[in-house]
Tab-separated table of N, CA, C and O in Angstrom:
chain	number	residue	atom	x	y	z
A	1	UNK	N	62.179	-45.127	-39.462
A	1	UNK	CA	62.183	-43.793	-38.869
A	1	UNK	C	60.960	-42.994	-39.285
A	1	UNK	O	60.276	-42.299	-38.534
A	2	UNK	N	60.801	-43.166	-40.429
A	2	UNK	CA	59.279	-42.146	-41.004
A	2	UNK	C	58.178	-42.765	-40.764
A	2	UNK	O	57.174	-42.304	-41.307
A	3	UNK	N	58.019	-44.075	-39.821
A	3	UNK	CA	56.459	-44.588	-39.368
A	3	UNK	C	56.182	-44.378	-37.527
A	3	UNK	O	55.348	-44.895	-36.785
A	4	UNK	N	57.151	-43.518	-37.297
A	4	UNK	CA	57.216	-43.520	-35.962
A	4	UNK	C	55.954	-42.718	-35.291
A	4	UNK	O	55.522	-42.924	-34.157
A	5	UNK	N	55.502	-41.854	-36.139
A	5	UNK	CA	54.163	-40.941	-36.152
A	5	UNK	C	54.836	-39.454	-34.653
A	5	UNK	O	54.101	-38.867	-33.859
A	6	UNK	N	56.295	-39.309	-34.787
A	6	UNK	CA	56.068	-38.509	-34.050
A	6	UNK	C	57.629	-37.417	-34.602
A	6	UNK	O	58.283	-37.943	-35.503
A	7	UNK	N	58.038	-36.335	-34.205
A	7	UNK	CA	59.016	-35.505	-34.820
A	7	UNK	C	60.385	-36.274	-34.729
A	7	UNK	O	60.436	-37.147	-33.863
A	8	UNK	N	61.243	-36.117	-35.324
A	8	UNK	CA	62.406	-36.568	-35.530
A	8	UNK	C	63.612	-35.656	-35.024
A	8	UNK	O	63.673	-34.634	-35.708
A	9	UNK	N	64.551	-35.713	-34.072
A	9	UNK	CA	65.436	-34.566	-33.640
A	9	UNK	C	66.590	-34.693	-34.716
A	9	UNK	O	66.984	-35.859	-34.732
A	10	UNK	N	66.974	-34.240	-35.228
A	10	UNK	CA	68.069	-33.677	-36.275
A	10	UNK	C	69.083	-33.355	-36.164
A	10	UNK	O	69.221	-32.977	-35.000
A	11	UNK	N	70.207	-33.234	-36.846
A	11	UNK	CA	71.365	-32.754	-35.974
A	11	UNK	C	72.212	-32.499	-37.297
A	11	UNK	O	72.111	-33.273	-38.249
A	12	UNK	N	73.091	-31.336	-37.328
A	12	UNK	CA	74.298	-31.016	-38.156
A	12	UNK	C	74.717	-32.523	-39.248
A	12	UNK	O	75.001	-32.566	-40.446
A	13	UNK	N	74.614	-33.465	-38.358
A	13	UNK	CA	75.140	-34.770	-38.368
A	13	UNK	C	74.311	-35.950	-38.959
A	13	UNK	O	74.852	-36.813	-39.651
A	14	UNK	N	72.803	-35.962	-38.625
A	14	UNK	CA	72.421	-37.027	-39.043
A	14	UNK	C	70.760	-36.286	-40.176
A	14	UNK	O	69.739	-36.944	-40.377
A	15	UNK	N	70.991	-34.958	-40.654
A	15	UNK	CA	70.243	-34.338	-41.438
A	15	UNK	C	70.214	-34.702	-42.975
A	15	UNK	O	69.155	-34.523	-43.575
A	16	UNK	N	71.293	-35.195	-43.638
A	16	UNK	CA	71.781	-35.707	-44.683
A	16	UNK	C	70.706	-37.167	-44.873
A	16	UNK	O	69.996	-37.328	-45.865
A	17	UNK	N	70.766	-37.970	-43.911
A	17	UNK	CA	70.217	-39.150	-44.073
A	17	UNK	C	68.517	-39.284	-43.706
A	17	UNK	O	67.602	-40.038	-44.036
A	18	UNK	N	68.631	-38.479	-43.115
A	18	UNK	CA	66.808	-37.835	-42.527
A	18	UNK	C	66.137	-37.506	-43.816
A	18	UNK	O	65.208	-38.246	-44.143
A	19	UNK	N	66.479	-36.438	-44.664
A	19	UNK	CA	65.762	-36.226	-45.649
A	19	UNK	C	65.889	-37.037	-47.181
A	19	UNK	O	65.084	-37.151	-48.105
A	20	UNK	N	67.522	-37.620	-46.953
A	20	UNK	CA	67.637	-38.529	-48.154
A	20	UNK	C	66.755	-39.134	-48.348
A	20	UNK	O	66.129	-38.403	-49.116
A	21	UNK	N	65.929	-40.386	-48.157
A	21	UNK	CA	64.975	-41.187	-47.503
A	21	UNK	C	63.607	-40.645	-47.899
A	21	UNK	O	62.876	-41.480	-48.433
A	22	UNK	N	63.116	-39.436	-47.751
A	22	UNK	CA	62.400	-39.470	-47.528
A	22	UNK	C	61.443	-39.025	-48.907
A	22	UNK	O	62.162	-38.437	-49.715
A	23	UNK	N	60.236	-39.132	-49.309
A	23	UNK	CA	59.301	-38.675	-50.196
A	23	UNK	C	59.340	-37.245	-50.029
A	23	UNK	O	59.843	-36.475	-50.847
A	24	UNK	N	58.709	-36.862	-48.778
A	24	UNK	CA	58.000	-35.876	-48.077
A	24	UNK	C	58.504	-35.344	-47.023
A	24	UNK	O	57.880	-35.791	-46.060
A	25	UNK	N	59.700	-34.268	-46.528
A	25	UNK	CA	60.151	-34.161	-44.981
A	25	UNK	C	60.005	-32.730	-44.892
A	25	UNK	O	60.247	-31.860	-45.729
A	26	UNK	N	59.511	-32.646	-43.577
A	26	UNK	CA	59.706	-30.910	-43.212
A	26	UNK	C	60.061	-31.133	-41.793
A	26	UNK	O	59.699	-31.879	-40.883
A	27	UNK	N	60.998	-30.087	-41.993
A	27	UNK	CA	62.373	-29.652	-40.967
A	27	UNK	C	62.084	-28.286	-40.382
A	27	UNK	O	62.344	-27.204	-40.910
A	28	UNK	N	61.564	-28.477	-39.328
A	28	UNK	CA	61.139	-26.930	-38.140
A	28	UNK	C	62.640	-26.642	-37.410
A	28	UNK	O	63.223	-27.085	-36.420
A	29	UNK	N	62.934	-25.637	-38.475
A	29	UNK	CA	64.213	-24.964	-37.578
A	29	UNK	C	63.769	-24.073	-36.768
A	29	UNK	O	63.109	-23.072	-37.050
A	30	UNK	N	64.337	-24.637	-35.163
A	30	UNK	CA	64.177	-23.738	-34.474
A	30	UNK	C	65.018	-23.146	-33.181
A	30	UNK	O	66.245	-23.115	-33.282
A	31	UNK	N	64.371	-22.661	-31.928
A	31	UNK	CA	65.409	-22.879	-30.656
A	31	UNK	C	64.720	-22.723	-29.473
A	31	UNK	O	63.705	-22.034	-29.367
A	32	UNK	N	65.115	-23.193	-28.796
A	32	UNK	CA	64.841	-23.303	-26.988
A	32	UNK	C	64.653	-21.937	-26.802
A	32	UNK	O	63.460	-21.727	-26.581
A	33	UNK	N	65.450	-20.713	-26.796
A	33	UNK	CA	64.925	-19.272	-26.465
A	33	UNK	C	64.045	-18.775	-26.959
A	33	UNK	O	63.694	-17.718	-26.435
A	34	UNK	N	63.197	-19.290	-28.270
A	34	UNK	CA	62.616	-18.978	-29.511
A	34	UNK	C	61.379	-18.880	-28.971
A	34	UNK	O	60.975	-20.001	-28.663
A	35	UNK	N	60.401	-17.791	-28.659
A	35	UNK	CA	59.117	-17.825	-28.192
A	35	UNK	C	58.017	-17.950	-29.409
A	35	UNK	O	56.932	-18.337	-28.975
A	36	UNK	N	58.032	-17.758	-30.575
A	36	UNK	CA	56.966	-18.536	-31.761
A	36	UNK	C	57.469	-19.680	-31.933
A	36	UNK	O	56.668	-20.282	-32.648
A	37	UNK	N	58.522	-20.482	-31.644
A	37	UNK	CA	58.539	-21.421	-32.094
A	37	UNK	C	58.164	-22.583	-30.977
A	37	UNK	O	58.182	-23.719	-31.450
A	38	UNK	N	57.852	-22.496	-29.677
A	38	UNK	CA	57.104	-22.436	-29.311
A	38	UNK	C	55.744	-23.002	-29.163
A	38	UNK	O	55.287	-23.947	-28.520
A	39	UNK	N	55.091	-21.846	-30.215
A	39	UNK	CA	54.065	-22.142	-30.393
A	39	UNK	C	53.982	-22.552	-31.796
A	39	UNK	O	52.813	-22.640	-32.173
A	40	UNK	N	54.947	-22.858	-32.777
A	40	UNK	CA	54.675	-23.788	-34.116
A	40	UNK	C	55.153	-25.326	-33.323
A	40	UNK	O	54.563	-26.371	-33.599
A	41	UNK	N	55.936	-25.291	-32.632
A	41	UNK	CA	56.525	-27.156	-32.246
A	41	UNK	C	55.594	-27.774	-31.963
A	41	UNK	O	55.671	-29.000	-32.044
A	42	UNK	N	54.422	-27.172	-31.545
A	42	UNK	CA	53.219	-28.514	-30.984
A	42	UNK	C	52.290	-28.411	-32.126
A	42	UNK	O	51.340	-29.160	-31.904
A	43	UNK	N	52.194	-27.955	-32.968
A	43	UNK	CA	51.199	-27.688	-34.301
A	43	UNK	C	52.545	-28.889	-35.253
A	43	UNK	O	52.085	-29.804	-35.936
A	44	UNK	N	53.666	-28.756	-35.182
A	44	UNK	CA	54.603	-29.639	-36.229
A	44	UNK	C	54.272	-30.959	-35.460
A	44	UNK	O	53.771	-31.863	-36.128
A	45	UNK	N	54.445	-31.123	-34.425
A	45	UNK	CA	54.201	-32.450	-33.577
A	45	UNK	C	52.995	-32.990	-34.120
A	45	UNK	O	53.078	-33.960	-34.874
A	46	UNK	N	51.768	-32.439	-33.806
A	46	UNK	CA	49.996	-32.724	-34.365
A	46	UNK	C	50.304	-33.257	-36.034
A	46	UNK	O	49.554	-34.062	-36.587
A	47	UNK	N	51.477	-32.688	-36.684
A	47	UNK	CA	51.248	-33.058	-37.808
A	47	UNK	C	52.005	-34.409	-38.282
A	47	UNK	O	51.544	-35.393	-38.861
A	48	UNK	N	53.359	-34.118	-37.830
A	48	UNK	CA	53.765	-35.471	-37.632
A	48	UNK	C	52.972	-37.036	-37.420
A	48	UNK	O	53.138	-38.090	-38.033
A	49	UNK	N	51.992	-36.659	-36.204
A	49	UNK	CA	51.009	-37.137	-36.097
A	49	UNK	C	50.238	-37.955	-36.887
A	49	UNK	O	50.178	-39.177	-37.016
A	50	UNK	N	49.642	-36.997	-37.405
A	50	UNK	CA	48.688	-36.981	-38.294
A	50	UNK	C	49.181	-37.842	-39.944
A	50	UNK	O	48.515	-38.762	-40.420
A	51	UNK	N	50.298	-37.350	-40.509
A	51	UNK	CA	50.653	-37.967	-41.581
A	51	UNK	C	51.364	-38.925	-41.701
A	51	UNK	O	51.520	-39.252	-42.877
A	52	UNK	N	51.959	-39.629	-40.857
A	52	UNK	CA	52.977	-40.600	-40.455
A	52	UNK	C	52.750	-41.887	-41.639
A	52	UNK	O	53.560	-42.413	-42.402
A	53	UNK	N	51.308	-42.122	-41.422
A	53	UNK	CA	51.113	-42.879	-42.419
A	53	UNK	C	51.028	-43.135	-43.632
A	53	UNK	O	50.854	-44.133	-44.333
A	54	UNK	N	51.308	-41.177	-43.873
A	54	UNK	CA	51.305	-41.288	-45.864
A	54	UNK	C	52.891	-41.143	-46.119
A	54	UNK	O	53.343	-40.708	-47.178
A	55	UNK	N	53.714	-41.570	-44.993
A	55	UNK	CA	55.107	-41.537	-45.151
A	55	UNK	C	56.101	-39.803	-45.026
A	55	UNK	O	57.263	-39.460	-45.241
A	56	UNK	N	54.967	-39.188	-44.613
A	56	UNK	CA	55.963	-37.715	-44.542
A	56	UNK	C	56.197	-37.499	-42.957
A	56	UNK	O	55.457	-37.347	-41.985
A	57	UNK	N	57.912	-37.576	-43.225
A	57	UNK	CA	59.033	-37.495	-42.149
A	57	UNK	C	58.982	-35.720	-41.506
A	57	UNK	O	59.359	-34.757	-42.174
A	58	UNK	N	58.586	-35.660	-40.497
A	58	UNK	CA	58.704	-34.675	-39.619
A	58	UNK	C	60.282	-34.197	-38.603
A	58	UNK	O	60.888	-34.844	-37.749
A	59	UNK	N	60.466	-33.190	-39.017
A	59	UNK	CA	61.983	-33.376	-37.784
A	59	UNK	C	62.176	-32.241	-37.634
A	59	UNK	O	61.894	-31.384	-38.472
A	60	UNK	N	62.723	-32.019	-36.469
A	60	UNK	CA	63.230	-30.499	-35.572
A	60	UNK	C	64.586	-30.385	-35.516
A	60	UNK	O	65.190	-31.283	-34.929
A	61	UNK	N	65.352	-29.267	-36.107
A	61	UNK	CA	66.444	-28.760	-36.197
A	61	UNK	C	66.899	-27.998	-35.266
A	61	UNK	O	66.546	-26.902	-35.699
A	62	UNK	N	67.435	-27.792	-34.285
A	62	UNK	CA	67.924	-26.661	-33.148
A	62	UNK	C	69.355	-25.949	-33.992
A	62	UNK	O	70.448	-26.347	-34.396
A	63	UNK	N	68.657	-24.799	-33.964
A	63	UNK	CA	69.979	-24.097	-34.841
A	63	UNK	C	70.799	-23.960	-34.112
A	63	UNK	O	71.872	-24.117	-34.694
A	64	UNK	N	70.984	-23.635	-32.607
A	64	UNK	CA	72.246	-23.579	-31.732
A	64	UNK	C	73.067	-24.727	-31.681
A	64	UNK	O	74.282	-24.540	-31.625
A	65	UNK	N	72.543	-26.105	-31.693
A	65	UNK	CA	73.272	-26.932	-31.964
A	65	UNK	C	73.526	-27.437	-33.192
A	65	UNK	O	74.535	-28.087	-33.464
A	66	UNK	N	72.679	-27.175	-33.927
A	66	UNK	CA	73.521	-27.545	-35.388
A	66	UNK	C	73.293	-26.307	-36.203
A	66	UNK	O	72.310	-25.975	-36.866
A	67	UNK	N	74.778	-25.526	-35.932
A	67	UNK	CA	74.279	-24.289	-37.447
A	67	UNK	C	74.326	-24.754	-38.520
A	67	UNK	O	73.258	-24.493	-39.075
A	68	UNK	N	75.306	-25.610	-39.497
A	68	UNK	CA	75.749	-25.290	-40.179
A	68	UNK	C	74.943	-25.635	-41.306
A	68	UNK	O	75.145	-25.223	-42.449
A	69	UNK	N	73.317	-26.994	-40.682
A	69	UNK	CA	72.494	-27.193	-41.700
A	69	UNK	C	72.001	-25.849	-42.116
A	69	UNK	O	71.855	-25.387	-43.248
A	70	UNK	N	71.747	-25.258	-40.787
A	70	UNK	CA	70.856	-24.229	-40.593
A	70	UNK	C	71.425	-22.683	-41.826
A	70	UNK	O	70.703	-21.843	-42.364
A	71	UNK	N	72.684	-22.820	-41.884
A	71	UNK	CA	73.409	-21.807	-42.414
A	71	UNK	C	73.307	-22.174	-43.952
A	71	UNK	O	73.078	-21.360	-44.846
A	72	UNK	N	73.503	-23.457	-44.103
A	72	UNK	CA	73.361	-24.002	-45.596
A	72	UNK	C	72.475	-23.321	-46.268
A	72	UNK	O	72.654	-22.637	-47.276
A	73	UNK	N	70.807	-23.674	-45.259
A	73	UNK	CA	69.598	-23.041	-45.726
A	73	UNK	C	69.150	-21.642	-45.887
A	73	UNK	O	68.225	-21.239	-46.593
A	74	UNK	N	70.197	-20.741	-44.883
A	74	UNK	CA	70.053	-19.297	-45.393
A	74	UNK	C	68.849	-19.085	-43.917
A	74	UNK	O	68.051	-18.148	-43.910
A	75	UNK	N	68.917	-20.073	-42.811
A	75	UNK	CA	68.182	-19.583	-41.506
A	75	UNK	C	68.402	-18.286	-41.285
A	75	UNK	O	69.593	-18.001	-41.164
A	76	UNK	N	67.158	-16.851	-41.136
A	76	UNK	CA	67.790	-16.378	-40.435
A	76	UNK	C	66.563	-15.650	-39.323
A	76	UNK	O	66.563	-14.660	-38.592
A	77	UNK	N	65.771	-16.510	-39.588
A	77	UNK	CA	64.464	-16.256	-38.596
A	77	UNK	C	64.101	-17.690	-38.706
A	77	UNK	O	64.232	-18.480	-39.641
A	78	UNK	N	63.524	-17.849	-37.305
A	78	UNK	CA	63.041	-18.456	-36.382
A	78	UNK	C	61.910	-18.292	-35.979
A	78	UNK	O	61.676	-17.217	-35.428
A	79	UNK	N	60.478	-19.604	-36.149
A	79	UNK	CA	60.690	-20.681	-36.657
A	79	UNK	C	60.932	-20.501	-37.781
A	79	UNK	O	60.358	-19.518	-38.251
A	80	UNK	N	61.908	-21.349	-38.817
A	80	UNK	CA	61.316	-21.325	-40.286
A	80	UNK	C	61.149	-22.795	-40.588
A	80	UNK	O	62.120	-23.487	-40.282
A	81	UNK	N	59.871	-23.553	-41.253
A	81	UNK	CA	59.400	-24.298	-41.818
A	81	UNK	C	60.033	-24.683	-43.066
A	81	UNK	O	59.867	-24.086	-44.130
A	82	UNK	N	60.728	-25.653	-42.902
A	82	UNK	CA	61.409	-25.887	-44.742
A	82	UNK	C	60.519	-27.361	-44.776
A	82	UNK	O	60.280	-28.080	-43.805
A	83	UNK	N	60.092	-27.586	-46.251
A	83	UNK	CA	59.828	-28.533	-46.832
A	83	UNK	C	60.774	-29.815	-48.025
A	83	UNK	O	61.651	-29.364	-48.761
A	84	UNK	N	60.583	-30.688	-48.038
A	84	UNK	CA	61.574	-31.321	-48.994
A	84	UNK	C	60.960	-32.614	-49.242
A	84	UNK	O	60.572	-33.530	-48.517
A	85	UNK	N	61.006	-32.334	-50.899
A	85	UNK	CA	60.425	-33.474	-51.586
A	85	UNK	C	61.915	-34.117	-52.017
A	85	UNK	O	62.972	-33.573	-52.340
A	86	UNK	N	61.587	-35.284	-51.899
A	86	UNK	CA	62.811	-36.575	-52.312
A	86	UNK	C	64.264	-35.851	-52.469
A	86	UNK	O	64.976	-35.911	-53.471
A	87	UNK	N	64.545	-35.158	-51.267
A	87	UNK	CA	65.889	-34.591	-50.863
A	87	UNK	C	66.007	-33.238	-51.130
A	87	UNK	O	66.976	-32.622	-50.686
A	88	UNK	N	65.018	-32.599	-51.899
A	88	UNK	CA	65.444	-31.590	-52.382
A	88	UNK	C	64.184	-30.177	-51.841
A	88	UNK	O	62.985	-30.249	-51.573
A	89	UNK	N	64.860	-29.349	-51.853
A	89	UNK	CA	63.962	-28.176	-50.363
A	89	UNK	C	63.491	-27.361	-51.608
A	89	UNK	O	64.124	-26.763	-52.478
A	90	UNK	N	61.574	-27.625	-51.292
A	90	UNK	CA	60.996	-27.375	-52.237
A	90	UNK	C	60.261	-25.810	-51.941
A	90	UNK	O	59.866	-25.028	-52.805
A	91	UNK	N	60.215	-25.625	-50.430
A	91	UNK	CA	59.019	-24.823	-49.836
A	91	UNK	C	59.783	-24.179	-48.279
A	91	UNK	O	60.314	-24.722	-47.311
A	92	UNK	N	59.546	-23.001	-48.604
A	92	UNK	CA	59.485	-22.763	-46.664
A	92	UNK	C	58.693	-21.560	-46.098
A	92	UNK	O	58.287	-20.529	-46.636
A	93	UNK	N	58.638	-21.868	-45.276
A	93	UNK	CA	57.123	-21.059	-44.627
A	93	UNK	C	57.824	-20.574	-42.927
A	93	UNK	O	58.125	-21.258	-41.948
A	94	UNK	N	57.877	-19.140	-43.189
A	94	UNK	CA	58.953	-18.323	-42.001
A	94	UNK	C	57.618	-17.798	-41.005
A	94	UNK	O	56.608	-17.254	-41.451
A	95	UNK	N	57.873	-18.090	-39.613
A	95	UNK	CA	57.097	-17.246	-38.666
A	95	UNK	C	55.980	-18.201	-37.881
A	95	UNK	O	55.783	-19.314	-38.370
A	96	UNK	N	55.507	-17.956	-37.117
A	96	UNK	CA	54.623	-19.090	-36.433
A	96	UNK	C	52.851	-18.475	-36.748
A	96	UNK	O	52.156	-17.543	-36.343
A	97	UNK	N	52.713	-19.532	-37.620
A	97	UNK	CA	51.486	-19.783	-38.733
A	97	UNK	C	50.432	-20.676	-38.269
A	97	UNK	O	50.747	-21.799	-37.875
A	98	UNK	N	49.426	-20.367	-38.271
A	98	UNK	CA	48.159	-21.267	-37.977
A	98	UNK	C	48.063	-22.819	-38.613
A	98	UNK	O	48.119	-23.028	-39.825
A	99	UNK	N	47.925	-23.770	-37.703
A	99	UNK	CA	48.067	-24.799	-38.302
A	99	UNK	C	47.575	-25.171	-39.700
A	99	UNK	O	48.332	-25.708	-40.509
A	100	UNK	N	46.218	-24.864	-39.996
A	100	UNK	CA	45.509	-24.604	-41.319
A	100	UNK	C	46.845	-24.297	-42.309
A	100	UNK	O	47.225	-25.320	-42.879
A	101	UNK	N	47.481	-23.315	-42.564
A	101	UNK	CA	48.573	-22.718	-43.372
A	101	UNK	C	49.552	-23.933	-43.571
A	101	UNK	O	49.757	-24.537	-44.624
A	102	UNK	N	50.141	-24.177	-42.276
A	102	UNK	CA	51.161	-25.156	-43.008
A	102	UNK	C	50.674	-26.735	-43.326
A	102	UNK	O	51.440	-27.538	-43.858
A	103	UNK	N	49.568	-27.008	-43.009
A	103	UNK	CA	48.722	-28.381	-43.521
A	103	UNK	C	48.257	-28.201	-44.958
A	103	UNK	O	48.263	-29.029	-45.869
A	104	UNK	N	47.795	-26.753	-44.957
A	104	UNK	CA	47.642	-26.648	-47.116
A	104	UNK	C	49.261	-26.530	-47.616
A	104	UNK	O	49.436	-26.859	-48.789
A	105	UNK	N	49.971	-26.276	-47.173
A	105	UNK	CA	51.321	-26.225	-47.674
A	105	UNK	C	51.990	-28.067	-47.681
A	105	UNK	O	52.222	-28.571	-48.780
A	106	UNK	N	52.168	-28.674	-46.737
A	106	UNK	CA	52.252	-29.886	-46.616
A	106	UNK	C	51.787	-30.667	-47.727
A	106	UNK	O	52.527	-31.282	-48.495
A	107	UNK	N	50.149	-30.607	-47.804
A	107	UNK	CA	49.166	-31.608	-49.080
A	107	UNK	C	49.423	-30.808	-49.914
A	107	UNK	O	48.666	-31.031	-50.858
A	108	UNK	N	50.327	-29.645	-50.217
A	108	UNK	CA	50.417	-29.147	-52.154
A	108	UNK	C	51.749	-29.950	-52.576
A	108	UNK	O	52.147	-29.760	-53.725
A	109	UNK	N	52.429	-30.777	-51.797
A	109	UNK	CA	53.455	-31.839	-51.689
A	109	UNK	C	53.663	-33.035	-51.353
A	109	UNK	O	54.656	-33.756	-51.258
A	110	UNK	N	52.354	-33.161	-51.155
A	110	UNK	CA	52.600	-34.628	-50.815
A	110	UNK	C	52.061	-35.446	-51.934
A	110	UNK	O	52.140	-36.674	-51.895
């Protein structure tokens, strides 16, 4: 799942095993009505992209369909950027941010 080089869709349901796994995962909570998020989903996509190969798992959370990750985390703006090193949510970065921003945030974790 983490060499696929592209975002991962997430769900209430299979979020547990997404980040277990992983070194490196960041989780773009967001939503379909959500107009910055928007414009962070194709900057998270580029990055996905981009790091696939140093093993950091990219994935998109839709808070309408899954609150209750979303509630766990204390969502209450949209986009918010959470980070997670080896399961555990190290970083998050709220609001739709220039790609530059969340790529120095990314490499202070990887």
């Amino acid at each position: 799942m983490a060499d696929t080089g592209s975002t991962v869709e997430v769900t209430d349901e299979t979020f547990e095993e997404m980040i277990g796994g992983a070194e490196l995962a960041i989780v773009d909570f967001w939503a379909e009505w959500c107009g910055p998020c928007r414009i962070v989903g194709p900057i998270v996509d580029e990055l996905a992209g981009e790091y696939a190969d140093k093993g950091v798992v990219v994935a998109k959370l839709d808070v309408d369909q899954s609150p209750a990750v979303a509630n766990r985390f204390g969502i209450r703006s949209i986009p918010s950027i959470l980070f997670f090193k080896d399961g555990e949510h190290v970083d998050t970065v709220i609001g739709a941010v220039p790609k530059p921003h969340l790529e120095r945030k990314l490499l202070e974790h990887l």
